[in-house]
Coordinates of C-alpha atoms and ligand atoms in Angstrom, one line a residue:
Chain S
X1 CA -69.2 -49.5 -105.5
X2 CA -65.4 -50.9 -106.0
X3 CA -62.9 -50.6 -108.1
X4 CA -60.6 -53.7 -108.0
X5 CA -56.8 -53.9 -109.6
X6 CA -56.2 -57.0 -110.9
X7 CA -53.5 -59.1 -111.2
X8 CA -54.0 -62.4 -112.1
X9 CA -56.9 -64.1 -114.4
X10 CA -57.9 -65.6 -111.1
X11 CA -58.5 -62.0 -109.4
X12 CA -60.9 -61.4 -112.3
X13 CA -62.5 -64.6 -112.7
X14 CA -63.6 -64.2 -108.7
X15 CA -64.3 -60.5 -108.7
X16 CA -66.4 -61.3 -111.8
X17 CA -68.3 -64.0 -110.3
X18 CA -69.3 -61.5 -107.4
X19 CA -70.8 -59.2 -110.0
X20 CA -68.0 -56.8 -111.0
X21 CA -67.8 -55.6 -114.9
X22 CA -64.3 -55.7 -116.6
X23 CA -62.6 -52.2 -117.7
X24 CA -59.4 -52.9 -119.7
X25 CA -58.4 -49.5 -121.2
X26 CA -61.9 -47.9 -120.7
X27 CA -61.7 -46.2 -124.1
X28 CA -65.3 -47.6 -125.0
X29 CA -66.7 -48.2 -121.4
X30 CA -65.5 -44.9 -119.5
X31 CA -66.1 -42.4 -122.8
X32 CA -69.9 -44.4 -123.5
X33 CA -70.6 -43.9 -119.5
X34 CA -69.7 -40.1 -119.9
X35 CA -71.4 -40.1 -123.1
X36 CA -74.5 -41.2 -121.2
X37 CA -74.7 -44.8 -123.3
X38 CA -74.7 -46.4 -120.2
X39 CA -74.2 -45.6 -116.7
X40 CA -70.2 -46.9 -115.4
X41 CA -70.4 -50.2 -113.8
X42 CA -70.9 -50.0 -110.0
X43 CA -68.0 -52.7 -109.6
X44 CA -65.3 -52.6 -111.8
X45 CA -62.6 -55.1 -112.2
X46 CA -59.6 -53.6 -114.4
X47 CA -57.4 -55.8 -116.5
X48 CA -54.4 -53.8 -117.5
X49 CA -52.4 -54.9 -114.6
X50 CA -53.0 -58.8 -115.1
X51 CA -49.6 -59.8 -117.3
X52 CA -50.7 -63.3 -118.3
X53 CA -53.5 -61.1 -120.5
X54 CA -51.0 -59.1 -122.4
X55 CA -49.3 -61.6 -123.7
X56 CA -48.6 -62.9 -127.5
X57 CA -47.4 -66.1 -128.3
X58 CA -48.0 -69.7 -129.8
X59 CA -51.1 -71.4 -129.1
X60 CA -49.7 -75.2 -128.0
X61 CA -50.6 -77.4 -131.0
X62 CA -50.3 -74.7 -133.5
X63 CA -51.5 -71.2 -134.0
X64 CA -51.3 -67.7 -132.6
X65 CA -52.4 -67.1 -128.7
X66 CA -53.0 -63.3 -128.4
X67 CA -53.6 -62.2 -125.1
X68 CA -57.2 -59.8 -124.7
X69 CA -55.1 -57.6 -122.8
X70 CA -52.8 -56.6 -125.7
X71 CA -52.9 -52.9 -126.6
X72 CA -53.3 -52.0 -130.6
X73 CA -50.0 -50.4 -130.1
X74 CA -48.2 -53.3 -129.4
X75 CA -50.6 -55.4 -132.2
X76 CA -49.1 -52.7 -134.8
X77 CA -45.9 -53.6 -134.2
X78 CA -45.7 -57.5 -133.2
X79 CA -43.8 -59.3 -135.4
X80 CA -46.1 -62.6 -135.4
X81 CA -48.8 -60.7 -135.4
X82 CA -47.7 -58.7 -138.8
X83 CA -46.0 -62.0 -140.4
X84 CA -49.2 -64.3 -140.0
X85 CA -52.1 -61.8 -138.8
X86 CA -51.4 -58.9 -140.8
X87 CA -54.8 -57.4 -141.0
X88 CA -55.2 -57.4 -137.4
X89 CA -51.9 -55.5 -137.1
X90 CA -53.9 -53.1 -140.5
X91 CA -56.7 -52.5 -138.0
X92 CA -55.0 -51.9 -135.2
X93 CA -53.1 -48.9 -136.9
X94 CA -56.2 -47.2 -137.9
X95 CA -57.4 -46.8 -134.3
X96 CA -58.0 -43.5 -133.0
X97 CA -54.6 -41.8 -131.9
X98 CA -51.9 -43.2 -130.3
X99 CA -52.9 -42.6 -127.0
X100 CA -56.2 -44.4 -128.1
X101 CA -53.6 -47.3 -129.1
X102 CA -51.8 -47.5 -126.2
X103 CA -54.9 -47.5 -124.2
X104 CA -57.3 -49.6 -126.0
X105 CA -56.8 -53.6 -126.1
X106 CA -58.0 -56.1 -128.8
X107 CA -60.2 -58.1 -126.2
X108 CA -61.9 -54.2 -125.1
X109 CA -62.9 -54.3 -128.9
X110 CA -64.2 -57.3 -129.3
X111 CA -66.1 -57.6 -126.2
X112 CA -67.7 -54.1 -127.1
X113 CA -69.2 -55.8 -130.2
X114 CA -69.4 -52.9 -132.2
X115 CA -70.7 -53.7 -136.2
X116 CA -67.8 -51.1 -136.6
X117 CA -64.7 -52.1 -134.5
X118 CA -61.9 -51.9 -136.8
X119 CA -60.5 -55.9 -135.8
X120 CA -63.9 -57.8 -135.9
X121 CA -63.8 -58.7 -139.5
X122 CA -59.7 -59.5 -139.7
X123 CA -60.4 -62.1 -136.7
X124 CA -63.7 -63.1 -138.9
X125 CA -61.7 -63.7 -141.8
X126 CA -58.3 -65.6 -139.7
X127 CA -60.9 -68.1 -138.3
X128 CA -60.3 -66.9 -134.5
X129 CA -61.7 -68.3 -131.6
X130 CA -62.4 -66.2 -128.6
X131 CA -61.4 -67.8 -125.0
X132 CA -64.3 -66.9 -122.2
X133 CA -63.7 -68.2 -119.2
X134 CA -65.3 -67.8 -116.0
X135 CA -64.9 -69.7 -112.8
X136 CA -67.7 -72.5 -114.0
X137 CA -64.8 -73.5 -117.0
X138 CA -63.5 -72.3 -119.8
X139 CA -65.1 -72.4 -123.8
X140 CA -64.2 -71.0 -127.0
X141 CA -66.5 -69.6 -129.5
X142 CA -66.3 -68.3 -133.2
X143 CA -66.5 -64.8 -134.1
X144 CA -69.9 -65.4 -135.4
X145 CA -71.3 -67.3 -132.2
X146 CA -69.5 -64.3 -130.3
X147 CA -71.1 -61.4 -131.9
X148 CA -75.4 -61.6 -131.8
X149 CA -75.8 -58.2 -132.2
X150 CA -74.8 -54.2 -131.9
X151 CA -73.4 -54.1 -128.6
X152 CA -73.9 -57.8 -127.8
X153 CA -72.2 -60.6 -127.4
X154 CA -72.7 -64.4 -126.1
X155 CA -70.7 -64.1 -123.6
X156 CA -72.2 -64.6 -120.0
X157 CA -71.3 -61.7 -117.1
X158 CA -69.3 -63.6 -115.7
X159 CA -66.9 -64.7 -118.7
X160 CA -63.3 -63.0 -118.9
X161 CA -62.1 -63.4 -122.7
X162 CA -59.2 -64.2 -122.0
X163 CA -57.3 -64.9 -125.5
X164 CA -58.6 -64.7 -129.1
X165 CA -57.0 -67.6 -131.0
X166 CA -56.1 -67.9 -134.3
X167 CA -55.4 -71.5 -136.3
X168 CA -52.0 -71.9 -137.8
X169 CA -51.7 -70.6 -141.4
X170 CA -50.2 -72.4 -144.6
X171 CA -47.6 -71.0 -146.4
X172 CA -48.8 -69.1 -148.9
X173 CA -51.3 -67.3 -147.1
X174 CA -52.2 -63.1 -146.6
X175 CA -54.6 -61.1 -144.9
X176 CA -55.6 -57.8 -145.6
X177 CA -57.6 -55.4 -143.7
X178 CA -58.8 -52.1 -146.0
X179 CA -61.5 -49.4 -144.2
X180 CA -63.5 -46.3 -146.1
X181 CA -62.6 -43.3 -143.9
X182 CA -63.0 -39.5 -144.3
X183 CA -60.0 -38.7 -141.7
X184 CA -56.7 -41.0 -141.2
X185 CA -56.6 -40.6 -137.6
X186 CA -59.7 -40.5 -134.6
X187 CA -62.3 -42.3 -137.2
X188 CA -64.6 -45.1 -137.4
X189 CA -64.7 -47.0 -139.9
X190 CA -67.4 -45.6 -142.9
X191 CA -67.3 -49.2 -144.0
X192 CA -64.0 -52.1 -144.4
X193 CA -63.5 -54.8 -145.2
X194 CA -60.9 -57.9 -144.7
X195 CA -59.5 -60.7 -146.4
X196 CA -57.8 -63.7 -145.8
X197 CA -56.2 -66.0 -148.4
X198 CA -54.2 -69.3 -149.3
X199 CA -52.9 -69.5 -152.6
X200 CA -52.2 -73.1 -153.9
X201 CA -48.8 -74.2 -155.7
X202 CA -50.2 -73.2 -159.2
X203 CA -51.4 -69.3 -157.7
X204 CA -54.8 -70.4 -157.7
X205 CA -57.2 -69.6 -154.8
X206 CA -57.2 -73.0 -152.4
X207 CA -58.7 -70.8 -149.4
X208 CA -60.5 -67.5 -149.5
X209 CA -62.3 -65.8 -146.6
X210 CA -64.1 -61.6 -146.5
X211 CA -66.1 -59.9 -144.2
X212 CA -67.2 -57.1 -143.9
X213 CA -67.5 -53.4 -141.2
X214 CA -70.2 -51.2 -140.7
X215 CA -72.6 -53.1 -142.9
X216 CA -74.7 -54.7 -140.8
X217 CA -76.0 -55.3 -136.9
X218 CA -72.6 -57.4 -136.9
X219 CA -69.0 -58.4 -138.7
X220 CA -70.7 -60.1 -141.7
X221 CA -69.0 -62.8 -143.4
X222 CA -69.0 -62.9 -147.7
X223 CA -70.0 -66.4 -149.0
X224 CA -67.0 -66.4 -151.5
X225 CA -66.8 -70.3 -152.4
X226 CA -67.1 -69.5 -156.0
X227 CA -64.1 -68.1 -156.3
X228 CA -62.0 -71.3 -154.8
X229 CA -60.1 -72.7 -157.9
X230 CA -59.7 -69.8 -159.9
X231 CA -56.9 -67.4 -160.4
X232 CA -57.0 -63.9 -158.7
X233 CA -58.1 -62.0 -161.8
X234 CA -60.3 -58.4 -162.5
X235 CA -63.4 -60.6 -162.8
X236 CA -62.7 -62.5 -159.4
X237 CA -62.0 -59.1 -157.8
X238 CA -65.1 -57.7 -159.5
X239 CA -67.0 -60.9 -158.4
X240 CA -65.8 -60.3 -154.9
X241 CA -66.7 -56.8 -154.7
X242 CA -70.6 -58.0 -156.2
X243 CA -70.9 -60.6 -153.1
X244 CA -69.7 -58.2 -150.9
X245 CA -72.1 -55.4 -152.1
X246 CA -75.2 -58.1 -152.3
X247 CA -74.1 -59.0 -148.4
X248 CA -74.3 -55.5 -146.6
X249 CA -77.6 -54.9 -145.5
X250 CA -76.3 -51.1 -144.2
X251 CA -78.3 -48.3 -142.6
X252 CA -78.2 -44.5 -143.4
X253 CA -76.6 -42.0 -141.0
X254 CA -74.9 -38.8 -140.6
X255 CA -71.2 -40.3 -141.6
X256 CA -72.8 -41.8 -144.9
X257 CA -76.1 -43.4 -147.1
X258 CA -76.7 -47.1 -147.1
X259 CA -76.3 -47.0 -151.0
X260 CA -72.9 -45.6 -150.6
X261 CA -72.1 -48.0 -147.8
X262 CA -73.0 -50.7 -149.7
X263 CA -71.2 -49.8 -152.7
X264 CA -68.1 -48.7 -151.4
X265 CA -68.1 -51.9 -148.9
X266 CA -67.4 -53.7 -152.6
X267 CA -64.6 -51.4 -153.2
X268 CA -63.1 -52.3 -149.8
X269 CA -63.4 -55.4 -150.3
X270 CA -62.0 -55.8 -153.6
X271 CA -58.5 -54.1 -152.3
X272 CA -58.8 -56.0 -149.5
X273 CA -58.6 -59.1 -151.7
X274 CA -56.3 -57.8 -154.0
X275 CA -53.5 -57.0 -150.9
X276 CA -54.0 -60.6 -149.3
X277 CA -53.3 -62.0 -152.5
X278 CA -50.0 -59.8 -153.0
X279 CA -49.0 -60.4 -149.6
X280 CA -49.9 -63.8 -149.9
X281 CA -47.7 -63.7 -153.2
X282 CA -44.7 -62.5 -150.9
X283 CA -45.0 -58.9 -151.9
X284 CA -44.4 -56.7 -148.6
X285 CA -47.3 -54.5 -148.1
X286 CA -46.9 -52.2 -145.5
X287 CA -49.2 -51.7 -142.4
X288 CA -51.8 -50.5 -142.6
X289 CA -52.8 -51.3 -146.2
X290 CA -54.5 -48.3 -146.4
X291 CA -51.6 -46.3 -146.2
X292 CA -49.6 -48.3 -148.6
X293 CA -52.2 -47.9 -150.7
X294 CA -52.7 -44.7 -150.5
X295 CA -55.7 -43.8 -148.3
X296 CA -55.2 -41.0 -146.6
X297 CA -51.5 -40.4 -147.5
X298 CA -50.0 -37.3 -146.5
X299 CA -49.4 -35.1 -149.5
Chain H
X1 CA -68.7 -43.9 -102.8
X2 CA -65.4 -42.2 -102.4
X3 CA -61.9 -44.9 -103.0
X4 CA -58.8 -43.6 -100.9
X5 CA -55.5 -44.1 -103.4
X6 CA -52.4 -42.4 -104.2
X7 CA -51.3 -41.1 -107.4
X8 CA -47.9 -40.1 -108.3
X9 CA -47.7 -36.8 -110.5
X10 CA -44.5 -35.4 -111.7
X11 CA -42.5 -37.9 -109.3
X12 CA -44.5 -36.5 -106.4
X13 CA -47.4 -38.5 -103.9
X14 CA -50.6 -37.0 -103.8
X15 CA -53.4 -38.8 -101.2
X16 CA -57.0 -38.6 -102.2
X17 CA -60.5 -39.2 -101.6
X18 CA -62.5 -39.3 -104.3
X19 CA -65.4 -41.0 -105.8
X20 CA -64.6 -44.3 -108.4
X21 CA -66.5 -42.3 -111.5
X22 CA -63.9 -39.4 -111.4
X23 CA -61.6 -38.8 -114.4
X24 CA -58.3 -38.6 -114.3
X25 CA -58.4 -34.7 -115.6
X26 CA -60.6 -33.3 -113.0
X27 CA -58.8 -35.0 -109.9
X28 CA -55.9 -33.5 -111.3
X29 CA -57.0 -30.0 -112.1
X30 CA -59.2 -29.5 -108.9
X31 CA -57.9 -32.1 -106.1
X32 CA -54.3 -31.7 -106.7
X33 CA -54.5 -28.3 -108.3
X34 CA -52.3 -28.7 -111.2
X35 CA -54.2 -26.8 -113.7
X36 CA -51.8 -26.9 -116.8
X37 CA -53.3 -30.1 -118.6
X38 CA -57.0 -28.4 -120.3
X39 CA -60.5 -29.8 -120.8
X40 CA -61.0 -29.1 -124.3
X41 CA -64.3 -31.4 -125.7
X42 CA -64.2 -33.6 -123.0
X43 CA -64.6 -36.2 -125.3
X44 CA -61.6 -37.9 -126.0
X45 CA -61.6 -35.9 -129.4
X46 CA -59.1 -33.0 -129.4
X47 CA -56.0 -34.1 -126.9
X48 CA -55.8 -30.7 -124.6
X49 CA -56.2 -33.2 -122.0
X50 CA -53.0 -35.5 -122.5
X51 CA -51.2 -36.5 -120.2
X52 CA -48.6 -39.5 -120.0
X53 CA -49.2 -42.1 -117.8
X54 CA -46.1 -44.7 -117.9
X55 CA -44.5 -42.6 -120.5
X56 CA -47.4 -43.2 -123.1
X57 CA -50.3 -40.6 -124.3
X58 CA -53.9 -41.0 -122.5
X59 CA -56.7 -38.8 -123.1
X60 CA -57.1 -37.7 -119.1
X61 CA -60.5 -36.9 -119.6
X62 CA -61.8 -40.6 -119.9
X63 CA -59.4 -42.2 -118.0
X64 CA -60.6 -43.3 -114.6
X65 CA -58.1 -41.3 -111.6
X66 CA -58.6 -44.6 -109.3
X67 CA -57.0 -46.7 -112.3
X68 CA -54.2 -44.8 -112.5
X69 CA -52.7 -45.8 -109.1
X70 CA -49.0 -47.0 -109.1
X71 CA -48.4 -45.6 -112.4
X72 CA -46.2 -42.5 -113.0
X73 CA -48.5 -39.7 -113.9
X74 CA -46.6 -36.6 -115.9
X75 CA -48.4 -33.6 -116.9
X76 CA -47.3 -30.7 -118.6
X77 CA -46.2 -28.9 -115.2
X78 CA -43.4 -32.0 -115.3
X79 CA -41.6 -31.1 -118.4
X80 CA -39.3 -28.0 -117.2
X81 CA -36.9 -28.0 -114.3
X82 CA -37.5 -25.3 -112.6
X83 CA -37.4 -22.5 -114.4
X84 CA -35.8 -23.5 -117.4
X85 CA -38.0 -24.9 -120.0
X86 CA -37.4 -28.3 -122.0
X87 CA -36.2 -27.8 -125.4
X88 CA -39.6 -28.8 -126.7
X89 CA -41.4 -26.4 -124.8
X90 CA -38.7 -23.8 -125.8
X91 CA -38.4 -24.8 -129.8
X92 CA -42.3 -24.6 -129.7
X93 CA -42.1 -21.1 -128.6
X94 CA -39.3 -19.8 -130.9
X95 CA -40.6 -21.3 -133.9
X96 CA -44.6 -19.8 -132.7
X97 CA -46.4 -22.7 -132.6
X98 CA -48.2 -21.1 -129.7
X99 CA -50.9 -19.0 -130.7
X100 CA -54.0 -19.3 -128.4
X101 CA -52.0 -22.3 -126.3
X102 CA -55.1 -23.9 -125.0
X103 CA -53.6 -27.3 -127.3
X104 CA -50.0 -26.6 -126.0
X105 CA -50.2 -29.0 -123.1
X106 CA -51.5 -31.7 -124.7
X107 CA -49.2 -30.8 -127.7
X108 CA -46.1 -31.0 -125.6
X109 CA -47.5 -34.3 -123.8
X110 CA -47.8 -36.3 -127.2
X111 CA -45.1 -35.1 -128.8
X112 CA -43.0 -36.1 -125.8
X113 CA -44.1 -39.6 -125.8
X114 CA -43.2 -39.3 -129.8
X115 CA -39.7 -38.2 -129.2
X116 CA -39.3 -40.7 -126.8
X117 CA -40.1 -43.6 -129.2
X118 CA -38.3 -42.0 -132.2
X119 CA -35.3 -40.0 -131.5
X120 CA -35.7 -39.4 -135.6
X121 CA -39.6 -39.0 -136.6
X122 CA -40.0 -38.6 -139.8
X123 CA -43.0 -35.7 -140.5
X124 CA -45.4 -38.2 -141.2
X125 CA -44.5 -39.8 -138.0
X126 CA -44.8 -36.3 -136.0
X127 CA -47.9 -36.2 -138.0
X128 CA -49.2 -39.6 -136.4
X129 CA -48.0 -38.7 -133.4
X130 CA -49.8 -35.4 -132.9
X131 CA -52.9 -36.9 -134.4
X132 CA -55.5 -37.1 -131.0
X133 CA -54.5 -33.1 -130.7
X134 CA -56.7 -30.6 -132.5
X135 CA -54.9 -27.0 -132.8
X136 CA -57.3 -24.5 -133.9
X137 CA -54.9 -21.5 -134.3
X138 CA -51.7 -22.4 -136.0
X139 CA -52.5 -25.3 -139.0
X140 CA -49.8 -27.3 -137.1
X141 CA -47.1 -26.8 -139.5
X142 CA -45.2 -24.8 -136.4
X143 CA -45.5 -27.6 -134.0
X144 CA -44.6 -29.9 -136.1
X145 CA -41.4 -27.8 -137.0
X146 CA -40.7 -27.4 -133.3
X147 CA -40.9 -31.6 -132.8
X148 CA -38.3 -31.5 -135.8
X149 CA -36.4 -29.1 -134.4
X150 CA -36.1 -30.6 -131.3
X151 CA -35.2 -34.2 -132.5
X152 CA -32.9 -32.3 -134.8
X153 CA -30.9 -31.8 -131.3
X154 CA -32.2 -28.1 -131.4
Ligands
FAD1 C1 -61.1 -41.3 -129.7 C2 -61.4 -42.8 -129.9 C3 -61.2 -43.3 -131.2 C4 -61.5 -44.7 -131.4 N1 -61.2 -45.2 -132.6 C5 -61.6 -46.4 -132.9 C6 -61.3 -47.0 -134.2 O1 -60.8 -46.3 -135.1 N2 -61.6 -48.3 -134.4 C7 -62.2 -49.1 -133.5 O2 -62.5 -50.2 -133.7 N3 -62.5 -48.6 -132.2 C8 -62.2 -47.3 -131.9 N4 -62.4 -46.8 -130.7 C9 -63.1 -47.6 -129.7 C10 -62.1 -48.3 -128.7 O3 -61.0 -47.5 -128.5 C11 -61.7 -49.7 -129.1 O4 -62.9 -50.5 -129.2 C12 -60.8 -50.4 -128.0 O5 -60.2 -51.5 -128.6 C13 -61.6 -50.7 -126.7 O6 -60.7 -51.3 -125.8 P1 -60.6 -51.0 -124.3 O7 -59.6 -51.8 -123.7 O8 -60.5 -49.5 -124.1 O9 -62.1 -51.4 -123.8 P2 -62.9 -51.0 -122.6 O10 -63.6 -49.7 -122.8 O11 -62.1 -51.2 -121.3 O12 -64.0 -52.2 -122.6 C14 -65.0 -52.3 -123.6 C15 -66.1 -53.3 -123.3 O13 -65.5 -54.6 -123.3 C16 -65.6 -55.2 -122.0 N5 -64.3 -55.9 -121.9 C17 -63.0 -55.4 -122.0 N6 -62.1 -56.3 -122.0 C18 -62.8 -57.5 -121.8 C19 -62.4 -58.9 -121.6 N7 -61.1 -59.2 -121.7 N8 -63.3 -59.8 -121.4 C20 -64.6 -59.5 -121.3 N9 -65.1 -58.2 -121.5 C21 -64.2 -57.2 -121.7 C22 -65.8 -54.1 -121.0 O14 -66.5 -54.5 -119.9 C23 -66.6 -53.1 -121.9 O15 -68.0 -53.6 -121.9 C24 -62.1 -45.4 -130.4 C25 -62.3 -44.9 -129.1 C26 -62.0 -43.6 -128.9 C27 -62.3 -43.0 -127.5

């Protein structure tokens, strides 16, 4: 049994090696183990004193660098992450309370690979590329070589993520990230969805990119390459929500039936096309989106 | 295995002994003895268990104790001096948002952290920022007058 404090990637990387398990804010790890999910680690490494992983900033030849340590607290309010990453900073909002926020870090839920963490499908849809590294070297790998299944990733024990990356965007571009809940604070997501678009000089659609929450053993992308070329329109939005609704392959539960999942996943989808393309547009949609929509506004 | 660490609660040094596993809550409540933070679900769902750590909100009862080493741990016990209450704790008694006061704690804890951020919350914002605390007695509208009150300069 140890418990090691971290702080540098290099502490981790070695305490790794020797067969310790990262804890970053513990809001998945220590509430599972005392759910009895899993028994707590015997070694524990923790992350939240290592600075170099709480950092955001520009990746060097273009793009976003945000740091797996980041909190969804500081995601929420990061002004490069709401200009060119909005729907991360829409997920981020949704999460639990604020001391879940201020606890819980972006790499904590992407490494838990939950089909429901509330940032999957926003990274899915912004083309982001998770750093691992270990001390063998370092690789990246997309969100859909990451994820393989509920509660599994790719990643070997001994890989820290140490970054998820995100490509530069054009002008002209959104994201949106929309989720189907019952209460606006300490809920996972019944279904959501995210989008990500690039509107061309004439409005049309040059780039278009949905996936989807709590539909399946993973963030699911939509195949939505029919709609490049057109105009953002009720029957490209009604098209979307189709794909969207033909792609979940969702299970029944207590919080809700696979037929509602999979219908309402097209709903959430839709609006989550219809805000990237506003804020795409230049319209300023607050975060979250669901808010500013109206989901869950207080009355 | 039991990990030897310090933890600093309410600007005081407390030396411990106690296994890696142990939350946060129950090192406070039965190794230092400070019994003013609650276990409500023991869940992370309903907040009696806030405390602040650095300042910001954290559900004591899933939080490691070892991990909390060279931070600054306040509980409830940490908001009056001596005996004279913070205005917080004293506008959430004159308005009665204490019925029951098993939430109260935790209440106080994240609603402190709020009024730290936003000297003027709006109510959805004390709204937000009570969200991880469940009061079954009062249907919050009390407490959330008492935070208004007290940003109010009350
Ligand atoms: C009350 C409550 C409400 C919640 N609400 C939501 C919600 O609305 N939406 C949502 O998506 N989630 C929610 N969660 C889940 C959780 O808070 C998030 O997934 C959070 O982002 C996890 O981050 P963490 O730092 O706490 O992870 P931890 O629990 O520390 O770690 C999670 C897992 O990832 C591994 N890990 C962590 N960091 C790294 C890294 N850098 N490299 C490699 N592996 C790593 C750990 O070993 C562990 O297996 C909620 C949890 C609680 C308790």
């Amino acid at each position: 049994m140890s418990f090691t404090i971290a702080n540098t990637i290099d502490d981790v990387l070695t305490a790794l090696a020797a067969g310790a398990r990262p804890i970053a804010g513990g809001t998945d790890l220590v509430v599972g183990a005392r759910q009895g999910k899993a028994p707590l680690p015997a070694d524990l490494v923790a992350l939240d004193r290592v600075d170099e992983l709480r950092t955001i900033g520009p990746e060097p030849g273009g793009g976003i660098r945000i740091g797996a340590g980041v909190t969804h607290a500081t995601l929420v309010h990061d002004a490069t992450v709401v200009g060119a990453a909005t729907s991360i900073a829409d997920a981020s909002a949704l999460v639990g309370s604020p001391a879940t926020r201020h606890v819980g870090t972006l790499g904590g839920n992407v490494m838990n690979g939950s089909p429901a963490m509330d940032t999957g499908a926003p990274l899915m849809v912004l083309d982001a590329a998770a750093e691992l590294r270990s001390l063998r070297g370092t690789r990246r790998l997309t969100m859909t070589e990451l994820w393989t299944g509920p509660g599994s990733t790719a990643a070997e024990p001994d890989e820290l993520c140490t970054a998820l990356v995100l490509p530069a965007e054009s002008d002209r571009s959104g994201s949106a990230y929309v989720r189907l809940e019952y209460r606006r604070a300490m809920e996972i997501a019944v279904v959501g969805a995210a989008a990500a678009v690039t509107l061309a000089d004439d409005g049309t659609i040059a780039r278009l990119a949905v996936a989807l929450a709590a539909v399946a053993p993973t963030i699911v992308a939509v195949d939505v390459s029919a709609m490049i070329g057109h105009r953002v329109d009720d029957n490209v939005l009604a098209a979307v929500a189709l794909a969207a609704s033909d792609t979940a392959t969702p299970i029944d539960d207590l919080r809700a039936s696979a037929d509602y999942r999979r219908h309402t996943v097209g709903v959430m989808a839709r609006r989550a096309v219809d805000a990237a393309v506003r804020r795409a547009g230049g319209e300023p949609i607050g975060v979250p989106v669901n808010r500013s929509i109206g989901i869950g506004v207080a009355s | 295995m039991s990990e030897s660490f310090q933890l600093r609660v309410n600007d005081v040094e407390y030396p411990l002994s106690v296994d890696q596993g142990r939350n946060l809550l129950g090192v406070i409540r039965t190794e230092i003895g400070l019994t003013g933070t609650k276990e409500g679900c023991d869940d992370c769902e309903c907040g009696a268990c806030m405390v602040l750590i650095d300042g910001q909100p954290v559900n004591s009862c899933s939080y490691l104790a070892v991990q909390a080493q060279g931070r600054e741990i306040t509980t409830v016990e940490g908001l009056a001096e001596g005996d004279e209450l913070d205005r917080l704790q004293r506008n959430l008694l004159e308005v009665g948002g204490v019925q029951c006061g098993f939430c109260t704690p935790g209440m106080l804890m994240s609603a402190t952290a709020l009024l730290a951020e936003h000297d003027d919350p709006s109510d959805d914002e004390i709204r937000i920022g009570l969200s991880g605390n469940l009061c079954r007695c009062t249907g919050y509208a009390r407490i959330i007058e008492a935070v208004r009150r007290t940003a109010d300069g009350a």
